[in-house]
XYZ file of C-alpha atoms in Angstrom:
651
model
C 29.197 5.328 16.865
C 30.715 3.366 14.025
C 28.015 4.348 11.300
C 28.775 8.215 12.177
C 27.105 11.608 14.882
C 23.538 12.452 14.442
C 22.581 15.908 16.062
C 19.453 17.705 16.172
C 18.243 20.926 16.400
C 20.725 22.192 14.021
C 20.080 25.265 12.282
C 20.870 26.016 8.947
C 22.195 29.792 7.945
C 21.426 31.381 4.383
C 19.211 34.081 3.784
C 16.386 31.800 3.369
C 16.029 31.815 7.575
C 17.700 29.696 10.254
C 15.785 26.461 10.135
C 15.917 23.425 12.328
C 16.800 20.050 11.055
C 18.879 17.392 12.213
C 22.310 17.004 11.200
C 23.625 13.234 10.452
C 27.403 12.734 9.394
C 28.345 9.298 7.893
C 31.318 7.591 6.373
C 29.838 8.563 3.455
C 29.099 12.472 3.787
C 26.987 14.605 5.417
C 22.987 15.460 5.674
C 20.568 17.685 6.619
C 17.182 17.402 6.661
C 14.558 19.877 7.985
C 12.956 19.716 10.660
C 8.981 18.153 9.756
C 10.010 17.763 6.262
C 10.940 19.519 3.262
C 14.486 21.036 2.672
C 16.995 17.977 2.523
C 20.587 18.711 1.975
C 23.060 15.423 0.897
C 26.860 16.306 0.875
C 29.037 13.568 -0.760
C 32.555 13.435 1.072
C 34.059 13.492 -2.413
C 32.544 16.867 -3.049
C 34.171 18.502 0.105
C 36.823 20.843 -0.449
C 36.670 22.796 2.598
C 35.670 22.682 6.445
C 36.019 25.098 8.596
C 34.657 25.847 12.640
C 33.425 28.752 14.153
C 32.530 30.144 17.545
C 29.222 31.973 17.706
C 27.230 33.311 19.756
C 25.855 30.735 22.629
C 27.214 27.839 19.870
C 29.516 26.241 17.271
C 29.292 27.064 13.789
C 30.414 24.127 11.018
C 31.010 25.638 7.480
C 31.287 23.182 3.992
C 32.622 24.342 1.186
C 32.291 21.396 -1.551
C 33.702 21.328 -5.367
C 30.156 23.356 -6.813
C 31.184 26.347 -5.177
C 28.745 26.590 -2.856
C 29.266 26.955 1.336
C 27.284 25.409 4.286
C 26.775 26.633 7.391
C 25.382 24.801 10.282
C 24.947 26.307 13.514
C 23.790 24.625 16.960
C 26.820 22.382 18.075
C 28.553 22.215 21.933
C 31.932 22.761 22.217
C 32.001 18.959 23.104
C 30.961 17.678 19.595
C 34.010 20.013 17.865
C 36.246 17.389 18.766
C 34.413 14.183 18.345
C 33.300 15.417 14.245
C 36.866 16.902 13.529
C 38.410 13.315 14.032
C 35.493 11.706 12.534
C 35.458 13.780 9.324
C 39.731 13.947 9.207
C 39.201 10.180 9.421
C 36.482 9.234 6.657
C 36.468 12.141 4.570
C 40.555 13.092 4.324
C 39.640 16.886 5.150
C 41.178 18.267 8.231
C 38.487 21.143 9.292
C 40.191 24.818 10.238
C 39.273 26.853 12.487
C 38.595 30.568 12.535
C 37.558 33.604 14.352
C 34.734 36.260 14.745
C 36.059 39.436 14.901
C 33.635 41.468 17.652
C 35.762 44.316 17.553
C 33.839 46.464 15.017
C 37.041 47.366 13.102
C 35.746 48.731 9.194
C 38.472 49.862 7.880
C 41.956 48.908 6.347
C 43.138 47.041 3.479
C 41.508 44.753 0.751
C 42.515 41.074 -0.379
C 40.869 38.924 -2.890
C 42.617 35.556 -3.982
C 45.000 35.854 -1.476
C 46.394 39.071 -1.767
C 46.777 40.356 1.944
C 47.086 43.449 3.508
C 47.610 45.148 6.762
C 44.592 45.816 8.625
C 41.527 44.585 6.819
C 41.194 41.832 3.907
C 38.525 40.298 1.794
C 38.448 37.713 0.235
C 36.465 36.198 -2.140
C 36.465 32.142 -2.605
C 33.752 30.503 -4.964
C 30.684 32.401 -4.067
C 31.198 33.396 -0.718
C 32.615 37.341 -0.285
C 34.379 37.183 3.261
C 35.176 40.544 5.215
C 38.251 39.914 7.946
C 39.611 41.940 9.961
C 42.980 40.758 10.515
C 42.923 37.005 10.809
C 39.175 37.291 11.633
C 35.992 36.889 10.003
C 33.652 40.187 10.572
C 30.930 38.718 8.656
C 30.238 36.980 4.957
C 28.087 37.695 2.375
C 26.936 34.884 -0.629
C 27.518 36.648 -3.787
C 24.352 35.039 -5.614
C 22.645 37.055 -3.345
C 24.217 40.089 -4.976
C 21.618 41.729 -7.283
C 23.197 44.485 -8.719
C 26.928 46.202 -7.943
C 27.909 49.319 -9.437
C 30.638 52.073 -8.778
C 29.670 55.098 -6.943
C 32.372 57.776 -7.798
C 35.742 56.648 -8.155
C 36.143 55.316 -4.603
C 33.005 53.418 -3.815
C 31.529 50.086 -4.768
C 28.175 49.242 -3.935
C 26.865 45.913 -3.784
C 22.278 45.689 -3.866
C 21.453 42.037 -2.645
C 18.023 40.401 -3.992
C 15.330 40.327 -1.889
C 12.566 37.502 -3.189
C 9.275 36.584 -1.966
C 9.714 33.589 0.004
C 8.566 33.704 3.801
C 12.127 33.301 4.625
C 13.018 36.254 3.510
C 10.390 38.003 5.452
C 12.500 38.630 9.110
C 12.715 41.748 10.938
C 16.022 42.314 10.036
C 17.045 42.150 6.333
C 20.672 43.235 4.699
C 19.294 45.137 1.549
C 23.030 46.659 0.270
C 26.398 47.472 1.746
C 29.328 49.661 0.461
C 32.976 49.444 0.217
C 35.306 52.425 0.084
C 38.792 51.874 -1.464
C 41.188 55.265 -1.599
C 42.604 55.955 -4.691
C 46.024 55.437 -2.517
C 45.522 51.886 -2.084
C 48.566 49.757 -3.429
C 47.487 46.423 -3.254
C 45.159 47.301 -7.005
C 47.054 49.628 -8.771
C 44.978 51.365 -11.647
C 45.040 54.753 -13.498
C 43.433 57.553 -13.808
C 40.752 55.737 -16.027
C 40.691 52.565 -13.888
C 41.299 53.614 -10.025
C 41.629 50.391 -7.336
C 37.595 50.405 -6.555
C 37.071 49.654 -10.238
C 39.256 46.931 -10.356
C 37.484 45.343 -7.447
C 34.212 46.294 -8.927
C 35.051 43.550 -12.187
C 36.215 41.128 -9.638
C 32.872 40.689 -7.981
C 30.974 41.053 -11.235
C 33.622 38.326 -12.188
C 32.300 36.157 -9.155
C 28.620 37.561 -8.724
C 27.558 37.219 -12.668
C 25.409 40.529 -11.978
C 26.094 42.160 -15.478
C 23.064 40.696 -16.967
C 21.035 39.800 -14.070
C 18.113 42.496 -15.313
C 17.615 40.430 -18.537
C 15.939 37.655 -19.008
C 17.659 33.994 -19.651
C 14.718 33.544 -21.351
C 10.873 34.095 -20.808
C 7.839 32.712 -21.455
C 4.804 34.059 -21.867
C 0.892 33.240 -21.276
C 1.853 30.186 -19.034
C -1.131 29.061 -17.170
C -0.213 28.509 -13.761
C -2.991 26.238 -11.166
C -1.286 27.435 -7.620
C -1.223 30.304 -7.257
C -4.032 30.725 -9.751
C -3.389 32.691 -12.944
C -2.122 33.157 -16.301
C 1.554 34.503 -15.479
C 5.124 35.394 -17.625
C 7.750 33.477 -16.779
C 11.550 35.082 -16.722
C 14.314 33.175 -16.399
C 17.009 34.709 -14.767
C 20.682 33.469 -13.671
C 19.836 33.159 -10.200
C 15.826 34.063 -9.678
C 12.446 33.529 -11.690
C 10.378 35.580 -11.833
C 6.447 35.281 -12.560
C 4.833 38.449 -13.698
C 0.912 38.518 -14.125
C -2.013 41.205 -13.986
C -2.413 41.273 -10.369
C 0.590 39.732 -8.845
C 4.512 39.746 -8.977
C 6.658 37.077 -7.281
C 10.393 36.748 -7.413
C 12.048 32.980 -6.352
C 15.702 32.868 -5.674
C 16.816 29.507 -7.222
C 18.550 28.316 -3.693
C 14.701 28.438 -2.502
C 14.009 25.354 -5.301
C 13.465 22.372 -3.513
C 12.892 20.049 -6.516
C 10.910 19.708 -10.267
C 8.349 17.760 -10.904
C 7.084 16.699 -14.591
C 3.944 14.523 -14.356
C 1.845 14.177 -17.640
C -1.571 13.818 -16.841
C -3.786 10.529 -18.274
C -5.801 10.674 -21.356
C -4.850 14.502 -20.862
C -3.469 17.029 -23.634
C -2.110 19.059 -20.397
C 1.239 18.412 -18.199
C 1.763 19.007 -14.689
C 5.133 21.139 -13.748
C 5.593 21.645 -10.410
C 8.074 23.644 -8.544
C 8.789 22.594 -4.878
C 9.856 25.495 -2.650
C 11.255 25.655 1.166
C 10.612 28.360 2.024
C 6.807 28.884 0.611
C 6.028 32.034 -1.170
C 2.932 34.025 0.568
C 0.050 35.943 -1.327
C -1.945 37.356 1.580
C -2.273 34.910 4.520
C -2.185 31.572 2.630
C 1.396 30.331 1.801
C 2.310 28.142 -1.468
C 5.180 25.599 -0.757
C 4.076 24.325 -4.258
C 4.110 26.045 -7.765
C 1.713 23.885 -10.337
C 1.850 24.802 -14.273
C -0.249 23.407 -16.564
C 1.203 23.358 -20.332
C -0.148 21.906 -23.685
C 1.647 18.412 -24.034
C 1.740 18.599 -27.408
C 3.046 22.715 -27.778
C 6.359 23.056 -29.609
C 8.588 25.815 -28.950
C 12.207 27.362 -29.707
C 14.248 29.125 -27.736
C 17.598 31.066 -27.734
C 19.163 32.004 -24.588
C 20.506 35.344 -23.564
C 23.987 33.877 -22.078
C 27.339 35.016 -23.599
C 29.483 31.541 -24.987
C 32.082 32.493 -22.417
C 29.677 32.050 -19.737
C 28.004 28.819 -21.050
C 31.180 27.083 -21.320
C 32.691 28.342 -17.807
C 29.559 27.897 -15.699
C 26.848 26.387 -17.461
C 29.228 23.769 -19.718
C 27.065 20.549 -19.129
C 24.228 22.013 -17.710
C 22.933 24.496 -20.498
C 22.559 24.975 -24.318
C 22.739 28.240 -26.587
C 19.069 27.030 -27.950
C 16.297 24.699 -27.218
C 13.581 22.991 -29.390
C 11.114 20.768 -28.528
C 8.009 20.203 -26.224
C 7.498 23.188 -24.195
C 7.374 21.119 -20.916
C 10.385 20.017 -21.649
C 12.343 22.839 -22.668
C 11.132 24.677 -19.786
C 11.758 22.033 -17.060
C 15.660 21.520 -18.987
C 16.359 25.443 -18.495
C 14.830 26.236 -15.062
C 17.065 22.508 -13.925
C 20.166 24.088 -15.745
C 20.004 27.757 -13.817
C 18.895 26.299 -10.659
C 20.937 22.433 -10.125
C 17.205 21.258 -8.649
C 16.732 17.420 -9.297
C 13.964 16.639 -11.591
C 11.824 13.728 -10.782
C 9.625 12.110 -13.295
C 7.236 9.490 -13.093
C 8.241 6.090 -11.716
C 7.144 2.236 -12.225
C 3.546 2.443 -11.221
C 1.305 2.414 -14.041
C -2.693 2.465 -14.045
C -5.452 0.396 -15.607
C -5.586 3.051 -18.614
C -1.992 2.982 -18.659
C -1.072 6.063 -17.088
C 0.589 7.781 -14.024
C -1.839 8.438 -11.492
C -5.530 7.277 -10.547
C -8.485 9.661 -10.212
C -8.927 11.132 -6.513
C -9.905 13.251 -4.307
C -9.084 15.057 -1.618
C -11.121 17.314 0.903
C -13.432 17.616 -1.659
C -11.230 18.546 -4.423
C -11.181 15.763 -7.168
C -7.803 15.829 -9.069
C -5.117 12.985 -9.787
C -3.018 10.736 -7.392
C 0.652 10.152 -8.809
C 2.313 7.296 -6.652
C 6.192 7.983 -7.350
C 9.269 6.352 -6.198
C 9.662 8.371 -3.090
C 6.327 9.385 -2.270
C 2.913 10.434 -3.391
C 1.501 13.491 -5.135
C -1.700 14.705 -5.386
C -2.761 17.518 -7.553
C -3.424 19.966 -8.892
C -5.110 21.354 -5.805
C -4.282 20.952 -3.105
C -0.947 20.329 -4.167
C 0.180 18.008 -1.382
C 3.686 15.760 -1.325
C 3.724 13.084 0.912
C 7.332 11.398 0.946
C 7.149 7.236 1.542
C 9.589 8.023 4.596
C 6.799 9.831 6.045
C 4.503 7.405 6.342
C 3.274 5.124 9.214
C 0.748 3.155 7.769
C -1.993 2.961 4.807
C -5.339 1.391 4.928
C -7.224 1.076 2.187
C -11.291 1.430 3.411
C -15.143 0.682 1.378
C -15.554 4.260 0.463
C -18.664 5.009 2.619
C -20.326 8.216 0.998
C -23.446 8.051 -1.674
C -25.612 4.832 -2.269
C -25.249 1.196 -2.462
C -24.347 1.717 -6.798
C -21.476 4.441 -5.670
C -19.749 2.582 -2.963
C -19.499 -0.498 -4.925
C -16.909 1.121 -7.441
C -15.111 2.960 -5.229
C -12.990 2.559 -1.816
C -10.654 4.950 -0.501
C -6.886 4.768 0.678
C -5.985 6.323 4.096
C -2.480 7.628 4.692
C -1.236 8.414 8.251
C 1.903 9.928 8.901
C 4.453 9.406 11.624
C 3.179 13.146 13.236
C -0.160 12.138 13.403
C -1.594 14.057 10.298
C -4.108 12.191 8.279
C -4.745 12.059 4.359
C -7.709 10.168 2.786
C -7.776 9.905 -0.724
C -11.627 9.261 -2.104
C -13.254 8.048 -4.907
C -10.470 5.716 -6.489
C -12.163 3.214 -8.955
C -12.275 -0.434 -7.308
C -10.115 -1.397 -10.658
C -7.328 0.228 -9.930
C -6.899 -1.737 -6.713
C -4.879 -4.349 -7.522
C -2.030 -2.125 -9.396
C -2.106 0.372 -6.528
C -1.702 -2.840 -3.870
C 1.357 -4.117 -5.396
C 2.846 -0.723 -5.753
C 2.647 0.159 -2.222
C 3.245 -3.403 -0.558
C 6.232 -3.299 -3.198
C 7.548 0.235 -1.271
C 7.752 -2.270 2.011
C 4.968 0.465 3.283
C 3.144 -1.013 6.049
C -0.350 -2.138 5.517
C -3.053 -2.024 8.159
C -5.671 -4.090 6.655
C -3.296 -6.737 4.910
C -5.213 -9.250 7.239
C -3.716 -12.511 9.412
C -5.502 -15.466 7.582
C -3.237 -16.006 5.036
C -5.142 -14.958 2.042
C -2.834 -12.245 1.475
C -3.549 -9.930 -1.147
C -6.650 -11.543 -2.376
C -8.179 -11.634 1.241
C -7.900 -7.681 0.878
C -9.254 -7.489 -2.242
C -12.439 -9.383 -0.564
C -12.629 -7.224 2.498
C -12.198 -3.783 1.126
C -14.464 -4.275 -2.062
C -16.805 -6.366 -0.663
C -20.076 -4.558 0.106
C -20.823 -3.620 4.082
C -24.305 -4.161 3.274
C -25.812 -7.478 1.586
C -28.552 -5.210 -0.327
C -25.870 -3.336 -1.984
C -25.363 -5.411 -5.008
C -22.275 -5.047 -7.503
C -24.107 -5.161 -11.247
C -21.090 -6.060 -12.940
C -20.636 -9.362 -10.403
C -24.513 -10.499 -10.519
C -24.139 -9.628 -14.519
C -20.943 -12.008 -14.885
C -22.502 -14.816 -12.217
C -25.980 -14.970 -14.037
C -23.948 -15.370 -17.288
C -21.572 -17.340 -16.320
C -24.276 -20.052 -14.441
C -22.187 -21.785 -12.398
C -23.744 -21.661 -8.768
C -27.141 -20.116 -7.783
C -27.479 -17.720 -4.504
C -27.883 -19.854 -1.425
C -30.795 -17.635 -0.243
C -34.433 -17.161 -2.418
C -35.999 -14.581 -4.156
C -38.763 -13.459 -1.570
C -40.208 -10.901 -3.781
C -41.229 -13.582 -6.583
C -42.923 -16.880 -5.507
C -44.812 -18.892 -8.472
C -47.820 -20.503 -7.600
C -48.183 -23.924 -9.179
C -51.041 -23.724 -10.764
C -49.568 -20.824 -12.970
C -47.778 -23.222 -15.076
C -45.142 -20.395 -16.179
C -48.483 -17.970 -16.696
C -48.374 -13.919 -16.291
C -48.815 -13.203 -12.604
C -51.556 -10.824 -11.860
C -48.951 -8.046 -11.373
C -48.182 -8.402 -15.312
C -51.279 -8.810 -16.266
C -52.692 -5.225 -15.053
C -50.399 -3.722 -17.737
C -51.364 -3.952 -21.553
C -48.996 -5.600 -23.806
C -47.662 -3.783 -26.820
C -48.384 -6.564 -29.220
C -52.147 -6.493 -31.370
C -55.403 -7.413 -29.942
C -55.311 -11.044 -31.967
C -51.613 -12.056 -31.255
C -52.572 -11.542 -27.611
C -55.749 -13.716 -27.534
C -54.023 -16.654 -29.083
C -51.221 -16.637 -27.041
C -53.771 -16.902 -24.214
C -55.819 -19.372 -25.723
C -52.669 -21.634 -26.332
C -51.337 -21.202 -22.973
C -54.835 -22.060 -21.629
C -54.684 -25.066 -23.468
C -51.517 -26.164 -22.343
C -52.825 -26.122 -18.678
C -56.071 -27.450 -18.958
C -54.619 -31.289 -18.915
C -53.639 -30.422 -15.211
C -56.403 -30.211 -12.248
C -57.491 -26.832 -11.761
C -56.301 -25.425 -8.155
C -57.727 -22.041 -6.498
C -55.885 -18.931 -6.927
C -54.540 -17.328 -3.901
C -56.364 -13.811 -3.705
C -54.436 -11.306 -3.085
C -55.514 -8.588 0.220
C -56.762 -5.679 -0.886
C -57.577 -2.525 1.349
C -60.765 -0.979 2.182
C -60.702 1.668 -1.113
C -60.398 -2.071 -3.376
C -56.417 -1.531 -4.110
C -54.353 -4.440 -3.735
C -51.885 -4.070 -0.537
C -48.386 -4.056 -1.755
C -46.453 -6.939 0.619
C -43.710 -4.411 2.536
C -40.252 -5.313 1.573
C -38.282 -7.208 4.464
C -35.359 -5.269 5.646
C -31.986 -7.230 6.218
C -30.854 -7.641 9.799
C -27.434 -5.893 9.970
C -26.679 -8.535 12.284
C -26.900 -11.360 9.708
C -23.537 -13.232 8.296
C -22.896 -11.848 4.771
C -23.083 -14.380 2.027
C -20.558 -16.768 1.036
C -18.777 -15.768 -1.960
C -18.538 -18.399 -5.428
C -15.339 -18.928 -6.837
C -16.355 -17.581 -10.000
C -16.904 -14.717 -7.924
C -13.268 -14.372 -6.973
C -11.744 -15.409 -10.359
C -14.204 -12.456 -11.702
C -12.786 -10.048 -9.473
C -9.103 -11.203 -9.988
C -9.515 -10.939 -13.571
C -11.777 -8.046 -14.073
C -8.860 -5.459 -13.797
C -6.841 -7.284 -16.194
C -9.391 -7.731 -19.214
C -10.598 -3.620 -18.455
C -7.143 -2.829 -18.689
C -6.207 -4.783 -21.780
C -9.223 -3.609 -23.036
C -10.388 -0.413 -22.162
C -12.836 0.033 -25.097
C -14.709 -3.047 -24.530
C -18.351 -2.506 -23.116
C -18.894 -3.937 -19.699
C -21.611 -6.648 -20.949
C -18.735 -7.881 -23.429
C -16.392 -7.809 -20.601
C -18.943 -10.080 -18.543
C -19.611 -12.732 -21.050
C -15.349 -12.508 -22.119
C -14.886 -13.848 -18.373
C -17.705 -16.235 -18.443
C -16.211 -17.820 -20.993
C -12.507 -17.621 -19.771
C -14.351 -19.717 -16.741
C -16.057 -22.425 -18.782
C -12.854 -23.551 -21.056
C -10.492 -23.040 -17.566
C -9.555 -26.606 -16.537
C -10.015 -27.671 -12.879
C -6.817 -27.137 -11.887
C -6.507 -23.848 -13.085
C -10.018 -23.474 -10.958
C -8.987 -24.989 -7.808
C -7.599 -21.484 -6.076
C -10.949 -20.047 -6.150
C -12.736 -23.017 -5.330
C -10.171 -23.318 -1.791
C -11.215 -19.879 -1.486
C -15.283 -20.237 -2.160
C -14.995 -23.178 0.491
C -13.548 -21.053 3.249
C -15.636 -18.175 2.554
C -18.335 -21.033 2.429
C -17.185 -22.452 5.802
C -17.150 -19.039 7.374
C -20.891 -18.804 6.493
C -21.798 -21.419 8.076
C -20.540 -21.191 11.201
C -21.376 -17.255 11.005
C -24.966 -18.524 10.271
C -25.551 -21.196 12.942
C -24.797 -18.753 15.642
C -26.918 -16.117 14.403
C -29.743 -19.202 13.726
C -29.108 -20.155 17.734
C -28.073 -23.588 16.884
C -24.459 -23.058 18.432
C -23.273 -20.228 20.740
C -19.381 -19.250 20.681
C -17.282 -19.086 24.051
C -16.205 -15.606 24.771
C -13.225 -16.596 26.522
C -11.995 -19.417 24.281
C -13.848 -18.347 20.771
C -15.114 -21.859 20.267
C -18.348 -22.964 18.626
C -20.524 -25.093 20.825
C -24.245 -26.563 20.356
């Protein structure tokens, strides 16, 4: 394979569980990405420092050690695949991988190295955050010394490392490491000390040297009061240098930082609040439901300050580019620039996609939860509950569908979109306003996500926009359209009003249903406008009134309303029809304080002073919509039938 090996079912090792993902390795690094989504893991080949192989039990363990500090292990491969990656990585990435040994015989005891001071029997050694314990040339086992809570000297011989255990479902096997001890005799050589400061103390400082445990009780920095949407509650937020912590009235979690997926910061629209969210892999759990997804809500506007509890030292060893001694500023921001300092997570802010009211997202909902849409670079986010991430790599298809719930008024300002995902797994976001449409269609079709309902007749774009918002039903009628057509006056509805019919001899007088009500106006400005309109129809020969059928109790018998056959051909559409709805957006958008019967006559007029030219694209569109009619309406009128087999129109 010339563009590199990819291998699946490779687990990854850590003390946040062994999970499945598939393993790719490329000219260009390496990756791993979980298995059904979340945890992704991109190793750039100029970041590798170290490669090493392992046999383990029923497989081959690969270990990475890159320029951060921080080792890799995946575990899964054949013995066949040690020799096709060791060329493949010696050739692209420079590295030549070692291999090394698992010690099974159960050996403890014997001498201590660290930094590559050996001994006899036993050494340990401790390289960028990884404590190793070998036995011999062999590896017994390795611990990651983030993971180290708390060490501390017990008598003058013993050192005692506590790991942290966190509230993440990973953490939550069978079998957990909670602390281990070394013992180092006062005789050992290899650390000489004193009577104040035996060997075990001087191996003590060097893990706290490695670990940076001396200060893990105290907070980095806190804050307090933070209102937090998943898991709901008003919680205090710790800082610490490698877990948070979020403290409330009825619950406790601890998060390692290796469990931080990414940050999110989303302000919301027309909001005072912003969205922080916190992406974890593994979930924490608060009785049976898990929470891959932390949401905080804070005041956009809040200003804060904030010192933080880390020694200068310290700051300019580990946390050089990466950390200040003090913040100041929004408190969404100085929270998301700490919690991204302690933990490395990526922070990803909103992208290019903008809304009619010029904001980030579009109002949703989703299984009955309303809340915001935020279409991002890389995927889509809906929140605040339920939080759900959908990454654009994930996705099959969208189709964006007339939003069928409520009455004919409802479904005419609304559709919904419909996401499908390569396993199967549905998402349909409901309610979005029909004006968003049109920013939400380029953004997508922009992504090169595939469309369902794009259509085939060449009317791209626009011959979406006329399917999806385009009542189902004829008798559902759009106020804002028949409001911007009647003002407008430029073509009258091919069908007629069956509900009014004016008999001639009215002359433009009240019908007999207005004239069982009583006018508001006096008793004499009545009469004479009677008399006058009398007048004005007495040159014309007097006709008999139709009289209208009234029941056996003397009530007149209201005509029933016909009902539209489902089966008929909807109406064709006039092109100021289409310029209305490809311009509505736009003028709502540029003005978003403008009252929709000022937004109607600003369009009518945009349509009288356009030249013909400028109208011709709706007009090609009218006439094929017009065309479609037709045809549609001679087959349902019997005056042509259409060939199954061919799809032909014949008379």
């Amino acid at each position: 394979m010339t563009d590199g090996h990819h291998f699946n079912n490779i687990l990854l090792g850590g003390r946040g569980g062994t999970n499945p993902g598939q393993f790719k390795v490329h000219s260009g690094g390496l990756a791993w990405k979980r298995q059904g989504g979340g945890k992704t893991i991109e190793i750039d080949k100029a970041d590798v420092t170290a490669v090493t192989w392992m046999k383990v039990p029923r497989a081959y363990q690969l270990g990475v050690r890159i320029k951060a500090g921080l080792f890799y292990r995946f575990i899964g491969f054949r013995e066949q695949d040690v020799s096709n990656l060791t060329n493949f990585i010696q050739k692209n990435m420079g590295v030549t991988p070692d291999e090394k040994q698992l010690s099974v015989s159960g050996q403890n005891w014997g001498g201590i190295d660290i930094d590559g001071l050996t001994s006899m029997f036993v050494t340990l050694a401790s390289v960028g955050n990884m404590l190793t314990f070998m036995v011999g040339s062999k590896q017994a086992f390795e611990v990651s010394l983030p993971d180290v809570a708390q060490t501390q000297m017990q008598g003058k011989t013993d050192v005692l490392l506590e790991l942290h255990v966190d509230d993440t479902t990973g953490a939550n096997e069978k079998d957990s490491l909670m602390d281990l001890s070394f013992h180092v005799p006062t005789s050992n050589t290899q650390f000489v000390g004193d009577e104040s400061r035996p060997p075990a103390h001087i191996l003590w400082e060097t893990i706290l040297k490695f670990a940076d445990v001396g200060s893990s009780e105290e907070p980095v920095v806190t804050f307090e009061g933070i209102a937090i949407l998943t898991p709901r509650g008003r919680y205090s937020v710790e800082l610490h240098l490698s877990f948070l912590r979020l403290q409330g009235q009825a619950n406790d979690f601890k998060i390692q930082y290796s469990s931080i997926v990414r940050l999110f910061l989303l302000p919301k629209s027309n909001n005072p609040h912003t969205f922080v969210v916190i992406t974890l892999d593994p979930p924490i759990r608060k009785g049976q439901t898990l929470y891959p997804h932390i949401v905080i809500q804070f005041e956009t506007e809040a200003v804060v300050e904030r010192d933080l509890a880390l020694s200068k030292e310290l700051l300019v060893e580990k946390y050089k580019d990466r950390l200040e001694e003090s913040y100041k500023g929004l408190i969404h921001e100085v929270f998301t620039k700490v919690l991204r300092g302690l933990s490395g997570a990526k922070v990803t802010r909103p992208g290019s996609f903008r809304s009619c009211q010029d904001g980030y997202a579009v109002k949703s909902s989703l299984k009955a939860e309303d809340g915001l849409l935020y279409p991002l670079e890389k995927g889509f986010f809906f929140l605040p509950k339920p939080p759900t991430l959908i990454l654009h790599e994930e996705i099959e298809f969208v189709e964006f569908e007339r939003h069928g719930a409520g009455g004919a008024s409802i479904s005419s300002h609304y559709f919904d979109l419909l996401v499908k995902l390569k396993n199967d797994q549905e998402h349909l976001f409901r309610n979005i306003q029909r004006n968003e449409y049109h920013n939400l269609f380029n953004f997508i079709n922009g992504k090169n996500i595939k469309i369902m309902n794009l259509g085939g007749d060449g009317q791209g774009a626009s011959g979406v926009v006329t399917d999806v918002l385009r009542d189902t039903d004829d008798d559902a009628v759009d106020p804002h359209l028949e409001r911007i057509k009647n003002q407008a006056g430029d073509e009258e509805s091919d069908e007629e009003d069956e509900d009014f019919v004016a008999d001639k001899d009215d002359s433009g007088s009240p019908t007999d249903d207005s004239g069982d009500e009583e006018s508001d106006a006096s008793d004499s400005g009545g009469e004479k406008e009677k008399s006058s309109k009398k007048e004005a129809s007495s040159s014309k020969p007097v006709q008999k009134r139709k009289h209208k059928a009234r029941d056996d109790e003397g009530q007149e018998k209201k005509k029933p309303k016909k009902k539209k056959d489902p089966n008929a051909p909807k109406r064709a559409m006039t092109p100021f029809m289409y310029f209305s709805m490809a311009e509505r957006g736009n003028m709502k958008s540029s003005n978003p304080d403008l009252p929709t019967t000022e937004i109607a006559k600003k369009l009518g007029e945009m349509w009288q002073k356009m030249s013909g030219e400028e109208k011709q694209p709706y007009i090609q569109q009218a006439q094929v919509d017009k065309k479609r009619y037709e045809k549609e309406s001679a087959v349902y009128r019997g005056e042509a039938t259409v060939d199954v087999d061919s799809g032909n129109e014949s008379d």
